[in-house]
GROMACS .gro file of C-alpha atoms in nm:
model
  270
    1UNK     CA    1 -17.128   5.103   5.561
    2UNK     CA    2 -17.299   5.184   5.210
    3UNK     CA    3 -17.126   5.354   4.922
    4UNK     CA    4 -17.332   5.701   5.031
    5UNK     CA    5 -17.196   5.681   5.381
    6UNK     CA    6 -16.871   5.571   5.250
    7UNK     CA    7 -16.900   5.941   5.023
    8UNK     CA    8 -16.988   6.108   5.309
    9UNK     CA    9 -16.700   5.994   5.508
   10UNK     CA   10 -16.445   6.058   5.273
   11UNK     CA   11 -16.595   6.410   5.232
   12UNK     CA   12 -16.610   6.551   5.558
   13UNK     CA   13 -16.163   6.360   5.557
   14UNK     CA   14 -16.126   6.592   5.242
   15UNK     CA   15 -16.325   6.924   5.354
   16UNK     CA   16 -16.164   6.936   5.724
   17UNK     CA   17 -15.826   6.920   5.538
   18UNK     CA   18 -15.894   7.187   5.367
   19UNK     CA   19 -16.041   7.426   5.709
   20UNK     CA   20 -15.703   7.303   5.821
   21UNK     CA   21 -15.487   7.422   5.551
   22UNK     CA   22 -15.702   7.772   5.516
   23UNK     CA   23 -15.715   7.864   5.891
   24UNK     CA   24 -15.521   8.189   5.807
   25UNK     CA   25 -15.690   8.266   5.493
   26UNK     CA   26 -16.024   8.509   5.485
   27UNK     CA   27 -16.369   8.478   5.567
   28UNK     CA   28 -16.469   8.453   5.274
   29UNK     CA   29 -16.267   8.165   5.139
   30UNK     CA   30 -16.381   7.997   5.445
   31UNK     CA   31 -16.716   8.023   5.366
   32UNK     CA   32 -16.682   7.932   5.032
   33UNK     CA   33 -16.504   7.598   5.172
   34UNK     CA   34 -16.825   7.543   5.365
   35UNK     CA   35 -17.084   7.610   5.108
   36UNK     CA   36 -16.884   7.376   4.896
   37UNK     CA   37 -16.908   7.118   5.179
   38UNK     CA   38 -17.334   7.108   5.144
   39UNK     CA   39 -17.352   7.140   4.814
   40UNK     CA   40 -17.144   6.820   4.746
   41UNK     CA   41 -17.315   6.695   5.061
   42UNK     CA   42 -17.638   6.743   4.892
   43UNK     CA   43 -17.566   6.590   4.545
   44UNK     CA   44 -17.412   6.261   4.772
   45UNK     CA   45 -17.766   6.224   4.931
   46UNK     CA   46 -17.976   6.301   4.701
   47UNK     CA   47 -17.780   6.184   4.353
   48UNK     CA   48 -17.883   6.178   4.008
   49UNK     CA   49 -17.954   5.950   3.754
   50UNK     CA   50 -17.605   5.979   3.582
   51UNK     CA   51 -17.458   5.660   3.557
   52UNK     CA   52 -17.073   5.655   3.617
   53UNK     CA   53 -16.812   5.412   3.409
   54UNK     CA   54 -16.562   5.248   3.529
   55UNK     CA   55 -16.235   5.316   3.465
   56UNK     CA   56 -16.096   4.992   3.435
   57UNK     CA   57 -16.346   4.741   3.278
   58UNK     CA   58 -16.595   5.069   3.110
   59UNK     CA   59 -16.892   4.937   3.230
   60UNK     CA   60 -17.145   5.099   3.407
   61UNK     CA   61 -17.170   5.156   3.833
   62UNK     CA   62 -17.448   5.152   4.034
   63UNK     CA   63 -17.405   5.267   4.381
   64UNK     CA   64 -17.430   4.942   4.498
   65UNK     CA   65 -17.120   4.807   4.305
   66UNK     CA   66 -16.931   5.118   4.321
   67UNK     CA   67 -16.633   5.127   4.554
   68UNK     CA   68 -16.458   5.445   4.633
   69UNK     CA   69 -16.100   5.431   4.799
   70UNK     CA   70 -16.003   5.662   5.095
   71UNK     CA   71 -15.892   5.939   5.084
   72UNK     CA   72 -15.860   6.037   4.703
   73UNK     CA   73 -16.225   5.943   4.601
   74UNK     CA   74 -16.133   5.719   4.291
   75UNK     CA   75 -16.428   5.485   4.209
   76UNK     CA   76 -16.427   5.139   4.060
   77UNK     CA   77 -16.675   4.859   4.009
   78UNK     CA   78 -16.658   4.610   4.259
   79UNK     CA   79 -16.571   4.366   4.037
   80UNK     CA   80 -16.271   4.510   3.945
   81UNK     CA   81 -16.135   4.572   4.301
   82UNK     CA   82 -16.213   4.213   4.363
   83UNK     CA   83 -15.979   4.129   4.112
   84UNK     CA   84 -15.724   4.390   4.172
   85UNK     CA   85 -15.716   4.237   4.568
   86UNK     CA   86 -15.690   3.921   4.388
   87UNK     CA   87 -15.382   3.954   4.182
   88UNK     CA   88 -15.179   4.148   4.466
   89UNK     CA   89 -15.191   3.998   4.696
   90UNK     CA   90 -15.080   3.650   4.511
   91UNK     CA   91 -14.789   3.895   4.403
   92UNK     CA   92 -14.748   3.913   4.794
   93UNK     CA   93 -14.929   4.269   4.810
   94UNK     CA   94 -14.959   4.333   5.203
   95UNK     CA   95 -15.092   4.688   5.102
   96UNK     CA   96 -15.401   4.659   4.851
   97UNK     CA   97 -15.338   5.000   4.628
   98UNK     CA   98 -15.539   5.216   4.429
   99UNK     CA   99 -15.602   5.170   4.031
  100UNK     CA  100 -15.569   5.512   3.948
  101UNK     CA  101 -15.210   5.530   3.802
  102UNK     CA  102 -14.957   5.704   4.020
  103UNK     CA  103 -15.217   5.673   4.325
  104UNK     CA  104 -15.079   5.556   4.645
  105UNK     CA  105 -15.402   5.510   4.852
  106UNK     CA  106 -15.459   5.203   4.980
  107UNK     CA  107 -15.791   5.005   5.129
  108UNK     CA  108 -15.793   4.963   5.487
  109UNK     CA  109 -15.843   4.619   5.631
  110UNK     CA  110 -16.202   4.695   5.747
  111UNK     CA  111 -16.307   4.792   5.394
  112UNK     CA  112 -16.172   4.416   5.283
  113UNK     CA  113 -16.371   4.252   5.547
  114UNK     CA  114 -16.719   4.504   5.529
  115UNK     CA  115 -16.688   4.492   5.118
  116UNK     CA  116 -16.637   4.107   5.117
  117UNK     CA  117 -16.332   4.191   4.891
  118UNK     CA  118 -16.168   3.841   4.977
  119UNK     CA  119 -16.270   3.559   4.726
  120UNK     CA  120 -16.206   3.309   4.973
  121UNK     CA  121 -16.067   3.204   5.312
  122UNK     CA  122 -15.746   3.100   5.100
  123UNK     CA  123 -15.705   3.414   4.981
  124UNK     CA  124 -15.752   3.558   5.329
  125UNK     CA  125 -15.446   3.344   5.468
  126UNK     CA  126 -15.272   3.429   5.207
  127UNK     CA  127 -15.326   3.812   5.295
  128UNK     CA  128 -15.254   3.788   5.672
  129UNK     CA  129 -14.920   3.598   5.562
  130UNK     CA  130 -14.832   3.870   5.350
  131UNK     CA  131 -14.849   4.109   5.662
  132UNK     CA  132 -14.683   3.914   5.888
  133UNK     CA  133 -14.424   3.885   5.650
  134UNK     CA  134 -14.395   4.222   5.551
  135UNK     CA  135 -14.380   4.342   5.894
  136UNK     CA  136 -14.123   4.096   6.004
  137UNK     CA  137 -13.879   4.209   5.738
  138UNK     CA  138 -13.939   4.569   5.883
  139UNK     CA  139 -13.796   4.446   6.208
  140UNK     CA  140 -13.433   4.519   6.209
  141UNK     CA  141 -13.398   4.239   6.467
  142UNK     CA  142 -13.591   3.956   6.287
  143UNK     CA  143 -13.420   3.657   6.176
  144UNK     CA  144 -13.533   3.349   5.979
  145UNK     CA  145 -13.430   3.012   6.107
  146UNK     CA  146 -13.111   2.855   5.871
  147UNK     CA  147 -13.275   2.474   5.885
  148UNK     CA  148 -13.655   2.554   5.834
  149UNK     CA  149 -13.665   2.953   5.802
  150UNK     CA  150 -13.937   2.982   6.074
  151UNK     CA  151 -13.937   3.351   6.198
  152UNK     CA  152 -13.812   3.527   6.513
  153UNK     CA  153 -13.717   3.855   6.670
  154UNK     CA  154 -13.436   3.845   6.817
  155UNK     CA  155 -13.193   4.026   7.068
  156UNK     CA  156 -12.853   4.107   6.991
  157UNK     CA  157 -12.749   4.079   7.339
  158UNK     CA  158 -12.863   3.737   7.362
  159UNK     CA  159 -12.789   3.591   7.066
  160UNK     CA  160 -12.853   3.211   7.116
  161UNK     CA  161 -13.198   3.129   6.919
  162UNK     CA  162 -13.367   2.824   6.930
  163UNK     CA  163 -13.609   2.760   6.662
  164UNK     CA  164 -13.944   2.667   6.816
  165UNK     CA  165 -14.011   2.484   6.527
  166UNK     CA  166 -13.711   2.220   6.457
  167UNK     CA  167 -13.509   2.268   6.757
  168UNK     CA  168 -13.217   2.374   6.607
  169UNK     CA  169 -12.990   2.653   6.819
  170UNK     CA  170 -12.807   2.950   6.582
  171UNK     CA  171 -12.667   3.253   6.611
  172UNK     CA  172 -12.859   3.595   6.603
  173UNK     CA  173 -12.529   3.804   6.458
  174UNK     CA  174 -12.369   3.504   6.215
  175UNK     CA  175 -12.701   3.328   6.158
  176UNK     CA  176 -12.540   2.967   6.154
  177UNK     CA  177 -12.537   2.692   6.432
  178UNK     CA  178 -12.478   2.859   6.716
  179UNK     CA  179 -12.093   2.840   6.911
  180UNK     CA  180 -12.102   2.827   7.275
  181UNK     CA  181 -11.760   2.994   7.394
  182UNK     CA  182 -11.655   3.151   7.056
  183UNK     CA  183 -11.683   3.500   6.896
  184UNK     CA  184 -11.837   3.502   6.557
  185UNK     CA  185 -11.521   3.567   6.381
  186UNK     CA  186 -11.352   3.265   6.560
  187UNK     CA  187 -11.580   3.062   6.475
  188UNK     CA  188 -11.579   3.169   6.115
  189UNK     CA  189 -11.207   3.082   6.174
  190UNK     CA  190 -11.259   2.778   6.288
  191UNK     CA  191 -11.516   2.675   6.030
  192UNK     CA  192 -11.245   2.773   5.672
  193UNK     CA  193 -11.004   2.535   5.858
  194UNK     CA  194 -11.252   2.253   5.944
  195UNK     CA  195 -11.392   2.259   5.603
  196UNK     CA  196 -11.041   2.230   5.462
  197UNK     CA  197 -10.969   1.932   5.657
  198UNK     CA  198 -11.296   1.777   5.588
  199UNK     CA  199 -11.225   1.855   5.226
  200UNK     CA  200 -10.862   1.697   5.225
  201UNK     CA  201 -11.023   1.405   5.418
  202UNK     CA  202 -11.307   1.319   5.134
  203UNK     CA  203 -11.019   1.350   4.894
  204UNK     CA  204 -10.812   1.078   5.073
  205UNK     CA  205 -11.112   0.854   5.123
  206UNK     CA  206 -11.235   0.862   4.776
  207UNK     CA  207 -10.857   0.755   4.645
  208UNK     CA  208 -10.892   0.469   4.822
  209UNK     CA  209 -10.807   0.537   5.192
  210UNK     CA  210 -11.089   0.389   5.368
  211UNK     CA  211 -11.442   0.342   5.315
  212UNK     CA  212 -11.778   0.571   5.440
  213UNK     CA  213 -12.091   0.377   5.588
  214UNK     CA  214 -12.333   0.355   5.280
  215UNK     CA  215 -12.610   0.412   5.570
  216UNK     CA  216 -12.483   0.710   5.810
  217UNK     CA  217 -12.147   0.830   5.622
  218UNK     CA  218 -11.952   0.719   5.885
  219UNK     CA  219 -11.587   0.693   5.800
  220UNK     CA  220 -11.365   0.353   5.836
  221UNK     CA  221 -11.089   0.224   5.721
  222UNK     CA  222 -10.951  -0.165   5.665
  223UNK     CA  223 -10.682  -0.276   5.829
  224UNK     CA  224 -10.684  -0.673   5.841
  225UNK     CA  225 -10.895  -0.903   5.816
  226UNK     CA  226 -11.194  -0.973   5.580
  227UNK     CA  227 -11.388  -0.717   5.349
  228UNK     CA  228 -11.710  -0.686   5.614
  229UNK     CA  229 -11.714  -0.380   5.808
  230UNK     CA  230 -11.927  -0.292   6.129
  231UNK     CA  231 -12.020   0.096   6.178
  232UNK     CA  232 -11.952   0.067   6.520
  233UNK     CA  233 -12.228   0.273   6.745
  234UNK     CA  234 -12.025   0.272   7.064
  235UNK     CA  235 -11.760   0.552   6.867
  236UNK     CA  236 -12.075   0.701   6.686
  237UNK     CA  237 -12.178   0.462   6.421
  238UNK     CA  238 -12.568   0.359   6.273
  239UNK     CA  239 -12.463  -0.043   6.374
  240UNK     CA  240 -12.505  -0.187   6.020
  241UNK     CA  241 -12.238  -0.356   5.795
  242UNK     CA  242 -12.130  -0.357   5.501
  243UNK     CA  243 -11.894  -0.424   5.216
  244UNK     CA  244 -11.565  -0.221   5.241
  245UNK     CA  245 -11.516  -0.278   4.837
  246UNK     CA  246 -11.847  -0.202   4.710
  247UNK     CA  247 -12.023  -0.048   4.987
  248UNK     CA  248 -12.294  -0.275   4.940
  249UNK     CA  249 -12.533  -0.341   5.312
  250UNK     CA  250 -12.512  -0.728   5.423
  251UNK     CA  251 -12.450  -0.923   5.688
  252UNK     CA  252 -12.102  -1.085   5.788
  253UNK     CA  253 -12.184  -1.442   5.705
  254UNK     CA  254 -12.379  -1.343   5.339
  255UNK     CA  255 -12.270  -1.509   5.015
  256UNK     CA  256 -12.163  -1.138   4.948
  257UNK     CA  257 -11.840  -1.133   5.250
  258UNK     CA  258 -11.805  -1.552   5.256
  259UNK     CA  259 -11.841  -1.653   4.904
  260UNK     CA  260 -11.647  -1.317   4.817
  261UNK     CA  261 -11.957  -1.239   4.574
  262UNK     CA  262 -11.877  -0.870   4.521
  263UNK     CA  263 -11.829  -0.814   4.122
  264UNK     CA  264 -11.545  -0.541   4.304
  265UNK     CA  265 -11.342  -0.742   4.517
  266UNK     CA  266 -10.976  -0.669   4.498
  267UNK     CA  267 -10.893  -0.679   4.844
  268UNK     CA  268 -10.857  -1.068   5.007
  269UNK     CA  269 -10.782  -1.171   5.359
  270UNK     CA  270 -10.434  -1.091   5.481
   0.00000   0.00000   0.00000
């Protein structure tokens, strides 16, 4: 579509508004409505030589780097739209808006594509992203995945998700790892209890009541016998060993457990 079709267009938008808003007024504003409409009509197809500016860089428009926005008829240089397109939508613009301060119009997808108002396919992503995003946060029932923040809409009334992206299985009211069997709120219980525990636990290990697997963080603690320790996989372990002083991954018979080579080593064999 050229710039005088686009003028066109926009005209007839702007003069059947006003037919609508005058239906109960006289004949004669009517027809003054109408003879407006051809004489505008007239000066769109057959224009003049005056040269417009633009309001934004004050250079001069041609009709063929003139674009007009829809439907309040501001004109800007192509140029400057391209750039305008540019800079919001890497400020995450889903809506592309109008120059003119305090205007709200915005240009419709097909003018983006038909006016080549995309620098690149980048920037085109980038757009479509913008969107999707926008229109997922519009959702009331769209929730973003607590591991990897992939998108979904969801359904209150079934409120196990599992992200099709990790795997992972949470909660559509509580957004956290979903609990099979428990409300929300007990689980919430559950969790201020757990993490007290866990917290009183670390406490204990780190003033010397056991050791943690330098490798998985599984927790152990020395009873007898030498400084090696095995993270046993059979009760959940990685397998490995290590030292129970210093932490320190070796095997059982290394210079480290037989020669007692740890720079630590407090503890002997009992």
């Amino acid at each position: 579509m050229s710039n005088v079709e686009s003028a066109i267009q926009l005209l007839n938008i702007q003069t059947t508004r006003k037919i609508e808003e005058n239906l109960d007024s006289d004949n004669n504003t009517k027809a003054a409505i109408i003879l407006d409409y051809f004489k505008r009509l007239k000066e769109i197809q057959n224009p003049t030589n005056q040269v417009e500016t633009c309001e934004v860089c004050f250079e001069d428009m041609t009709p063929e780097n003139t674009y007009i926005y829809k439907p309040c008829g501001h004109s800007f240089c192509l140029s400057c739209v391209k750039d305008t397109v540019k800079a919001q939508i890497e400020n995450n613009k889903a809506k592309i808006q109008c120059m003119e301060a305090g205007c709200t119009s915005v240009i419709p997808y097909c003018d983006l594509i038909q006016y080549k108002l995309f620098a690149d396919e980048k920037m085109f992503l980038q757009f479509r992203e913008n969107s999707k995003r926008v229109f997922l946060n519009g959702q009331p029932n769209t929730r973003y995945c607590p591991k990897c923040e992939t998108p979904v809409i969801g359904d209150p009334n079934h409120p196990k998700i599992v992200c099709t992206t990790c795997g992972i299985s949470y909660c559509f009211n509580c957004r956290v790892e979903y609990h099979d069997g428990y409300t929300c709120d007990q689980y919430k219980e559950w969790k201020k209890l757990n993490d007290k525990s866990e917290s009183m636990f670390l406490e204990y290990m780190k003033n010397g009541g056991g050791a943690l697997c330098p490798s998985c963080g599984m927790a152990a603690e020395r009873i007898s016998g030498c400084n090696w320790m095995y993270c046993n996989p059979n009760v959940g372990g990685c397998g490995k060993g290590y030292c129970y002083v210093c932490s320190k991954l070796c095997d059982h018979f290394s210079p480290h457990i037989l020669q007692r080579n740890c720079s630590l080593t407090t503890v002997g064999h009992n």
